[in-house]
Each structure stands twice: as C-alpha cells, then as structure tokens.
Short mmCIF file of C-alpha atoms and ligand atoms in Angstrom, two decimals:
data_model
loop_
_atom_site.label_atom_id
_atom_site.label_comp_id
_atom_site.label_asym_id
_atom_site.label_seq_id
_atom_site.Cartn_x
_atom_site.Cartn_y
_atom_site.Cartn_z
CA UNK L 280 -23.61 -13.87 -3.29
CA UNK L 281 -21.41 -11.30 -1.62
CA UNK L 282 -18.85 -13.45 -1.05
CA UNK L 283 -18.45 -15.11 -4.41
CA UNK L 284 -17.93 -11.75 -6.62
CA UNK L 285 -16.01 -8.90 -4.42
CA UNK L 286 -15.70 -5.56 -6.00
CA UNK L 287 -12.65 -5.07 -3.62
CA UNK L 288 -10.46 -7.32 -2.10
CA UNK L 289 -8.23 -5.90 1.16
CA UNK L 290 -5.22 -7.70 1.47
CA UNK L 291 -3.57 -7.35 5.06
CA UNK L 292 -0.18 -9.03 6.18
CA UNK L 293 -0.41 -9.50 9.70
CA UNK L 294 2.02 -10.76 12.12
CA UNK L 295 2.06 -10.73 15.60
CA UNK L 296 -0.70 -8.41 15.09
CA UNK L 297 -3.45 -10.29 17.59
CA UNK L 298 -5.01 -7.00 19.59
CA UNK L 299 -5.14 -5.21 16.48
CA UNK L 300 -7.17 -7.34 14.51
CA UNK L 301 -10.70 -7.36 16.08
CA UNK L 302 -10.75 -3.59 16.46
CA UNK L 303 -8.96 -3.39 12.65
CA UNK L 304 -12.00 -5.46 11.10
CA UNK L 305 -14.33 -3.25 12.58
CA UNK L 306 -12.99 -0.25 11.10
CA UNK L 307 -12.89 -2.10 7.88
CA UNK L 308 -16.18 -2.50 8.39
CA UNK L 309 -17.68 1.13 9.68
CA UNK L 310 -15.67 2.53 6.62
CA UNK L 311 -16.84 0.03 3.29
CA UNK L 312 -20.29 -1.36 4.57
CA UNK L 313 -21.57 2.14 3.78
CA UNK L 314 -20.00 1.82 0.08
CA UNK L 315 -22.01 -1.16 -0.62
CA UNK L 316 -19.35 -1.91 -2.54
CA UNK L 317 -19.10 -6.68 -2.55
CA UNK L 318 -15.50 -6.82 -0.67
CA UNK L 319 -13.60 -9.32 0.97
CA UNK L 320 -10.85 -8.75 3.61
CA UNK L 321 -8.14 -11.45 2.89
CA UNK L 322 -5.21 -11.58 5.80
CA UNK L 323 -2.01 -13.56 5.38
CA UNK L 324 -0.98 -14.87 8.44
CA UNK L 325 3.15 -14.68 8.40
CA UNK L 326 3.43 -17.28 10.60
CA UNK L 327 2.35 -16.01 14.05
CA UNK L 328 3.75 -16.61 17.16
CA UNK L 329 0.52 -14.71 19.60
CA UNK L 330 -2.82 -15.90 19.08
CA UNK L 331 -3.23 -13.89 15.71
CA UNK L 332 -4.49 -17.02 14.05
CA UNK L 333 -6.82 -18.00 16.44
CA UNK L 334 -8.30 -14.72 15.83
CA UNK L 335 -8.44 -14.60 12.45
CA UNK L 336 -10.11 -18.44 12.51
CA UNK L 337 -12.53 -16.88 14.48
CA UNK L 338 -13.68 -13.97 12.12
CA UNK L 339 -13.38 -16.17 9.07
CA UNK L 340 -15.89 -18.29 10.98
CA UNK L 341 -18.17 -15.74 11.78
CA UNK L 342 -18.07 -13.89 8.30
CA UNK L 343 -17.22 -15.25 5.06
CA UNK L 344 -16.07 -12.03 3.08
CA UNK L 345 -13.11 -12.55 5.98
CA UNK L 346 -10.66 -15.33 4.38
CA UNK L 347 -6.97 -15.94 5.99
CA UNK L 348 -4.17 -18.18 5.32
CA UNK L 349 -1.59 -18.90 7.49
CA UNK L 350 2.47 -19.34 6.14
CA UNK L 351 4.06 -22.30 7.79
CA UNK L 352 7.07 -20.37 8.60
CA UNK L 353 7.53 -16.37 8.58
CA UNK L 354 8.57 -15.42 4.98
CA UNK L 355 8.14 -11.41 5.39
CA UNK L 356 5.60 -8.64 4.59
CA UNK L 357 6.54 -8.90 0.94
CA UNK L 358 5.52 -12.70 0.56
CA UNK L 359 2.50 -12.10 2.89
CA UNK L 360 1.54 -9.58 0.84
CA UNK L 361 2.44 -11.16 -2.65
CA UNK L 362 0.35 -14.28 -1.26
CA UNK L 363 -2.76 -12.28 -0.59
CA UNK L 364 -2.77 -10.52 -3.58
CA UNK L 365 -2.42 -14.11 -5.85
CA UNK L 366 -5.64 -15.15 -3.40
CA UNK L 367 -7.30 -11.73 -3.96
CA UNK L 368 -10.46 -12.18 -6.18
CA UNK L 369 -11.83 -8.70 -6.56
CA UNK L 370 -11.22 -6.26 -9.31
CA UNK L 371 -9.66 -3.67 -7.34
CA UNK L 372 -6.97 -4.48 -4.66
CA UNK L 373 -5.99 -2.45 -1.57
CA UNK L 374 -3.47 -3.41 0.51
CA UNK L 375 -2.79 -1.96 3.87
CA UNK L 376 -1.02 -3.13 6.95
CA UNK L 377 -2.54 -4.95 10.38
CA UNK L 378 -1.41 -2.31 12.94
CA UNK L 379 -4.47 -0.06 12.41
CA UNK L 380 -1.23 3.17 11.55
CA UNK L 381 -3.08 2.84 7.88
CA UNK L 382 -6.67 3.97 9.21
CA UNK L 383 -9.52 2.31 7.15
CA UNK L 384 -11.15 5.62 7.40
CA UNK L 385 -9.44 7.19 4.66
CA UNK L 386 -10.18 4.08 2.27
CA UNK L 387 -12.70 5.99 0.44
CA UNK L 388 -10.78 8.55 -0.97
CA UNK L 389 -8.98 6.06 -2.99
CA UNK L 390 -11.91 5.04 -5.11
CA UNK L 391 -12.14 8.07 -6.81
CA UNK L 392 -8.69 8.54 -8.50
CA UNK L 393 -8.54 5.25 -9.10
CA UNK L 394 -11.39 5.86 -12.12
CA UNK L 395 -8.89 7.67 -13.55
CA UNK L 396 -5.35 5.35 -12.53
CA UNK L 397 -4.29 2.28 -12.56
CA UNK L 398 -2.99 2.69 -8.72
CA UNK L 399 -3.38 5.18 -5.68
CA UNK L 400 -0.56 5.33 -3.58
CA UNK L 401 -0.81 6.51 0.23
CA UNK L 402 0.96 8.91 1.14
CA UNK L 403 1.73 9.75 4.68
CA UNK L 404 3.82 12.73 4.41
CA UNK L 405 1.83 15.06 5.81
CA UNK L 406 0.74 13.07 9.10
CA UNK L 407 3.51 11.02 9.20
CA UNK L 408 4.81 13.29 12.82
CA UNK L 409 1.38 12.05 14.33
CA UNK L 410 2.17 8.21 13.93
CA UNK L 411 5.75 7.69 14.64
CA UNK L 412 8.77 9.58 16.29
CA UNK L 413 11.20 11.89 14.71
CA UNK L 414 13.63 8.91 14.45
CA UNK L 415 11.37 7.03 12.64
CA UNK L 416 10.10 9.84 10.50
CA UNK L 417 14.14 10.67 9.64
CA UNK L 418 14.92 7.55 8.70
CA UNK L 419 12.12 6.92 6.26
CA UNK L 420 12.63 10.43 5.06
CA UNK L 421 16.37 9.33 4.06
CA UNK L 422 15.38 5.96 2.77
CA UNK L 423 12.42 7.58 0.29
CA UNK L 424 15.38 10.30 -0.74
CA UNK L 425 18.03 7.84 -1.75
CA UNK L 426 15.15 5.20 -3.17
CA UNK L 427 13.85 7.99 -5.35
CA UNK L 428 17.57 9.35 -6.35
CA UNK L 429 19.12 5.77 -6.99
CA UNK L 430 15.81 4.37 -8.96
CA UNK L 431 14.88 7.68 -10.93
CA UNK L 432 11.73 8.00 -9.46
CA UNK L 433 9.35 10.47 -7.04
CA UNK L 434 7.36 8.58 -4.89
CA UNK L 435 7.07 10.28 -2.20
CA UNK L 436 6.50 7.57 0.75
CA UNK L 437 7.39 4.26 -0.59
CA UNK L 438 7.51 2.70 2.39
CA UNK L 439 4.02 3.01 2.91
CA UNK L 440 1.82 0.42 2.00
CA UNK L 441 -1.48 1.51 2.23
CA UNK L 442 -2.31 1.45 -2.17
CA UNK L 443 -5.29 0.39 -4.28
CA UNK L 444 -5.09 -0.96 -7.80
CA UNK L 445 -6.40 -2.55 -10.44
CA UNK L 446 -6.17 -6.42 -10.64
CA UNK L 447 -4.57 -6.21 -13.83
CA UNK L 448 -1.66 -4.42 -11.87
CA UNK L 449 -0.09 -7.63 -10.57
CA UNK L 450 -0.66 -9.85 -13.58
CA UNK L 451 3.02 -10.29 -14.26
CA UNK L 452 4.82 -8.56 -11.15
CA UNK L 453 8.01 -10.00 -10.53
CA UNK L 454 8.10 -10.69 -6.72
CA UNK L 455 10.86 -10.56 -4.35
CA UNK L 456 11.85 -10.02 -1.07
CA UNK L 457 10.91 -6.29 -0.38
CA UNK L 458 9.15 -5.68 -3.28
CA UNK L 459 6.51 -4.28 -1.33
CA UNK L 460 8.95 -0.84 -1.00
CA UNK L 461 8.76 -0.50 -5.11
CA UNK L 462 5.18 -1.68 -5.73
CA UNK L 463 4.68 1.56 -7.77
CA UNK L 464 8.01 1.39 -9.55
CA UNK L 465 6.99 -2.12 -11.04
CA UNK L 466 3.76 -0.81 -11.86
CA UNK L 467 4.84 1.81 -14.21
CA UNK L 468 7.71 -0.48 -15.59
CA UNK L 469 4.50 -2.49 -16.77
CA UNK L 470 2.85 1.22 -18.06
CA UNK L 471 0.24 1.40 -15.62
CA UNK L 472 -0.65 4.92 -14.30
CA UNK L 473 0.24 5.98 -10.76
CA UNK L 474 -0.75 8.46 -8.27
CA UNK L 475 -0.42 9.56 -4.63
CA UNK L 476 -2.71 10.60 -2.31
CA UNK L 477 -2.57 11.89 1.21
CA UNK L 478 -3.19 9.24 3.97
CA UNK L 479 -3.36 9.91 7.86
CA UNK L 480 -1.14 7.59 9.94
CA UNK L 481 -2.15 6.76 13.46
CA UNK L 482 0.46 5.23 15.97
CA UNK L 483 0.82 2.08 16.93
CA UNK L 484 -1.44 1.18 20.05
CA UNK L 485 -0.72 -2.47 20.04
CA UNK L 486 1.68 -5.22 19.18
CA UNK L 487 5.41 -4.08 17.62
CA UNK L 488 7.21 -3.01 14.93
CA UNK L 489 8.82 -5.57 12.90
CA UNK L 490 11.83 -3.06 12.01
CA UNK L 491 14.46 -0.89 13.15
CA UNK L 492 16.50 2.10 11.80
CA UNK L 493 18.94 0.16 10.23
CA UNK L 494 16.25 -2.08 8.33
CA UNK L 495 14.45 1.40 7.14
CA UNK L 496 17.70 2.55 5.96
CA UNK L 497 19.94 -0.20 4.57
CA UNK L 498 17.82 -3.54 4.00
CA UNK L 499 16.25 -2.37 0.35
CA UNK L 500 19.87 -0.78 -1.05
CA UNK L 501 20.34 -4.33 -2.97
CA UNK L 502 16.61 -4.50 -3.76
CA UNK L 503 17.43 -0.62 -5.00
CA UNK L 504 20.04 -1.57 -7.84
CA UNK L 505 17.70 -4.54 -8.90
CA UNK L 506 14.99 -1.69 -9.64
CA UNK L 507 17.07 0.79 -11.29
CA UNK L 508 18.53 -2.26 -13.51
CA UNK L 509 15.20 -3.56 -13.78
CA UNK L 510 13.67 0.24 -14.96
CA UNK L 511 16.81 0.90 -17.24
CA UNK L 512 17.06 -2.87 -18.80
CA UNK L 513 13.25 -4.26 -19.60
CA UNK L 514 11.68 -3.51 -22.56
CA UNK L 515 7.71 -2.57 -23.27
CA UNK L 516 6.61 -3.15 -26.86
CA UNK L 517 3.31 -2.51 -28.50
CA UNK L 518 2.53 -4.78 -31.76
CA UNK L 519 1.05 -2.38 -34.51
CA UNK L 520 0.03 -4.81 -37.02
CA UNK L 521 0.26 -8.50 -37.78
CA UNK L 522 -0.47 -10.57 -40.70
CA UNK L 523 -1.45 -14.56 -40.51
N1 UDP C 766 4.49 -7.98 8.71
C1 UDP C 766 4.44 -9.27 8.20
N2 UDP C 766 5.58 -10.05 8.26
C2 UDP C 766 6.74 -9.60 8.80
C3 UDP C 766 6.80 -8.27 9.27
C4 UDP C 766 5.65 -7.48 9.21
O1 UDP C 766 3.39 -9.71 7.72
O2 UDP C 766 7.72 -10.37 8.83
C5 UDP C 766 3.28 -7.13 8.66
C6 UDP C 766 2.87 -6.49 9.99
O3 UDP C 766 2.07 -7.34 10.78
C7 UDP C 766 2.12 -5.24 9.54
C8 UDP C 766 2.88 -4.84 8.26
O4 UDP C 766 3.57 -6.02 7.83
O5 UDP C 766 0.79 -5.53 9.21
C9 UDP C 766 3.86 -3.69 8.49
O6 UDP C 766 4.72 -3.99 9.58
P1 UDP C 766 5.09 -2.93 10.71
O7 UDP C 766 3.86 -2.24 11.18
O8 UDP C 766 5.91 -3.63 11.75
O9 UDP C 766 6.01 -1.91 9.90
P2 UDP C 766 6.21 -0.36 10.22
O10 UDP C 766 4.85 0.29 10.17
O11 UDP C 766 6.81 -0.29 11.58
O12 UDP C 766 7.13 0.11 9.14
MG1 MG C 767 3.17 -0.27 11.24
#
C-alpha cells in the first residue's frame, strides 16, 4: 500500500492559505507522480481562520497519501512545521511552505544531492527579485547577513524553507519557536551534512504574508544568541571502544 510506506513525506504549514491549496496539491502532484516515488503530503493546519480546513478535509477525503491536522489555536510556522515532521512517516522529509512561492516543480532536483547529504537546502538567491519586492528581498538579505555573522555560519537563505532531509535529521532536534530559520544550523550541530541548492520563488498570488519587515529583521535576534550558544556550548562525542 502506497499509503502505508511513503518514500517521501511533504510537510506543509499552512495558514490562512485556502486558495492556494487545491492548485498547490496539484503541483505536488504533476511534479512526484512521475517519480513513482510512495509519498505522502502531510499539512498542519495552524489554526485557520478561512476555510483552509475545510479544504484540506476534503483532499484527505478524496486521497489518502493527503493527511492534515489541525492546531487548536495558532502556535506558528515553527510548531506547524515541528508537528508535521513528528507525524511524517517517510524516510526522506521535505518541507516547503503553502503559498505555492516554493514551486513543487523544482522538487526533483533535491533527490539527487541528497544521495550524497544528509539535507538540501533551497536556496532562493538567485530568483528571489521574481517573488517578492526589493523591500522584502533587503530585509531578508540583512537578516541572512547578521544570522550568518552572529551564528558562524554561511547559509545563504535561511529564511527559506523549502529543504529535504533524511528522517534521521530530526531525531533529537531541539524545537523552539523559530527554529525553522536555523534548521540547517541544528543539523550540523548533530554532524549531519548540508548543502544548498538553487530554488525558483514565485510570488504570492493568493492569501497573505504572515510577516513584516520588522519580523524578517528583529524577531530571530534572541533565537540568534540561543544558536551561537547552542553551536559554541554542545558537545558531539564518538565512543571508540567499550568493554562489558
Ligand atoms: N504559516 C503558519 N503559521 C503562521 C504563519 C505562517 O503555518 O503563524 C505558514 C504559511 O501558511 C506558509 C508558511 O508558513 O505556508 C510561510 O509563511 P509566509 O508565506 O507568510 O512567509 P513569507 O513567505 O512571507 O516569509
Ligand atoms: Mg510565502
């Protein structure tokens, strides 16, 4: 059964998201049945205030590789995503978000490096002009600068959530609010392998942004220190022999 042993599991926070996600489960669809690759497309609902859930009832109903769950009160794209991920059966995860800006499309080209690492990253440098305005682009421009600076790193578009892994990836994340900016980061404080690749990044044709300049810029600076303590402070160790 397809259903019962996914190869891939796409995990989606959604909400407010309710035009997008009919047209956003056929793209899903046009771009993996081809694969035939067993997948299952698992949305968290964040607590919806359209019809969002309504929808997604509706495709559960009519295909059972579609699974949802609904929050009982919005608890953010972190926890939605977190919460998909813990329901997420297959052996490779991708996450991406509702709005269709991460195109299913380019889901394919993740599959091959991740034979050789334990997580792709999107990347949507390149396109990012094509999908949002210059403010936009600025802003997340300055927040991936200072992230990378503060935390030691060079991830080039952390704010982008559009990332396959392996399972064994989120094993023992520690979850928070806005984890979702330093996915990667946590992965390699856990010594899995990460890598980037570029994405394409469509505007948004329905529904609205959940978040402003200010929330770009400033919201993750206390997340930020927790990261760079986190990186600096806990320890890896590899046992080379025991006895009894
Ligand atoms: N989202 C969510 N809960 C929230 C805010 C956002 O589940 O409280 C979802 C949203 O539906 C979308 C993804 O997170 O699928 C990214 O949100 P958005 O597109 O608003 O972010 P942007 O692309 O503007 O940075
Ligand atoms: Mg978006």
């Amino acid at each position: 059964m397809i259903a019962n042993t996914p190869v891939l599991s796409l995990v989606i926070p959604c909400y407010d998201e309710q035009d997008n996600l009919r047209p956003l489960v056929a793209a899903i669809r046009a771009a993996v049945d081809p694969l035939k690759l067993a997948y299952e497309i698992i949305f968290t609902d964040d607590a919806s205030k359209d019809k969002s859930w309504e929808i997604l009832k509706e495709l559960a109903a009519s295909d059972p590789r579609i699974r949802a769950l609904r929050f009982a009160f919005n608890s953010g794209q972190s926890a939605a995503l977190w919460a998909g991920m813990k329901a997420a059966r297959g052996q490779y995860l991708v996450t991406l978000d509702a709005d269709l800006q991460n195109d299913p499309k380019d889901l394919p080209k993740f599959l091959e490096p991740l034979k050789q690492f334990d997580c792709v990253c999107g990347t949507r440098v390149e396109m990012r002009g094509q999908g949002d305005n210059f403010i936009r682009v600025a802003s997340s421009r300055i927040a991936n600068w200072v992230r990378n600076k503060v935390s030691g790193e060079s991830i080039s578009d952390a704010g982008c959530c559009y990332r396959a892994f392996k399972r064994e990836c989120i094993d023992n994340l520690k979850f928070f609010k806005g984890m979702h900016r330093f996915l990667p980061t946590l992965f390699k404080i856990e010594g899995f392998t990460v890598t980037e690749i570029a994405v394409s990044h469509n505007p948004r044709t329905a529904g609205q942004t959940h978040y402003g300049v200010w929330n770009r810029l400033f919201a993750s600076s206390y997340d930020l220190l927790a990261v760079r303590w986190m990186k600096k402070r806990m320890f890896r160790y590899q046992v080379a022999e025991r006895v009894n």
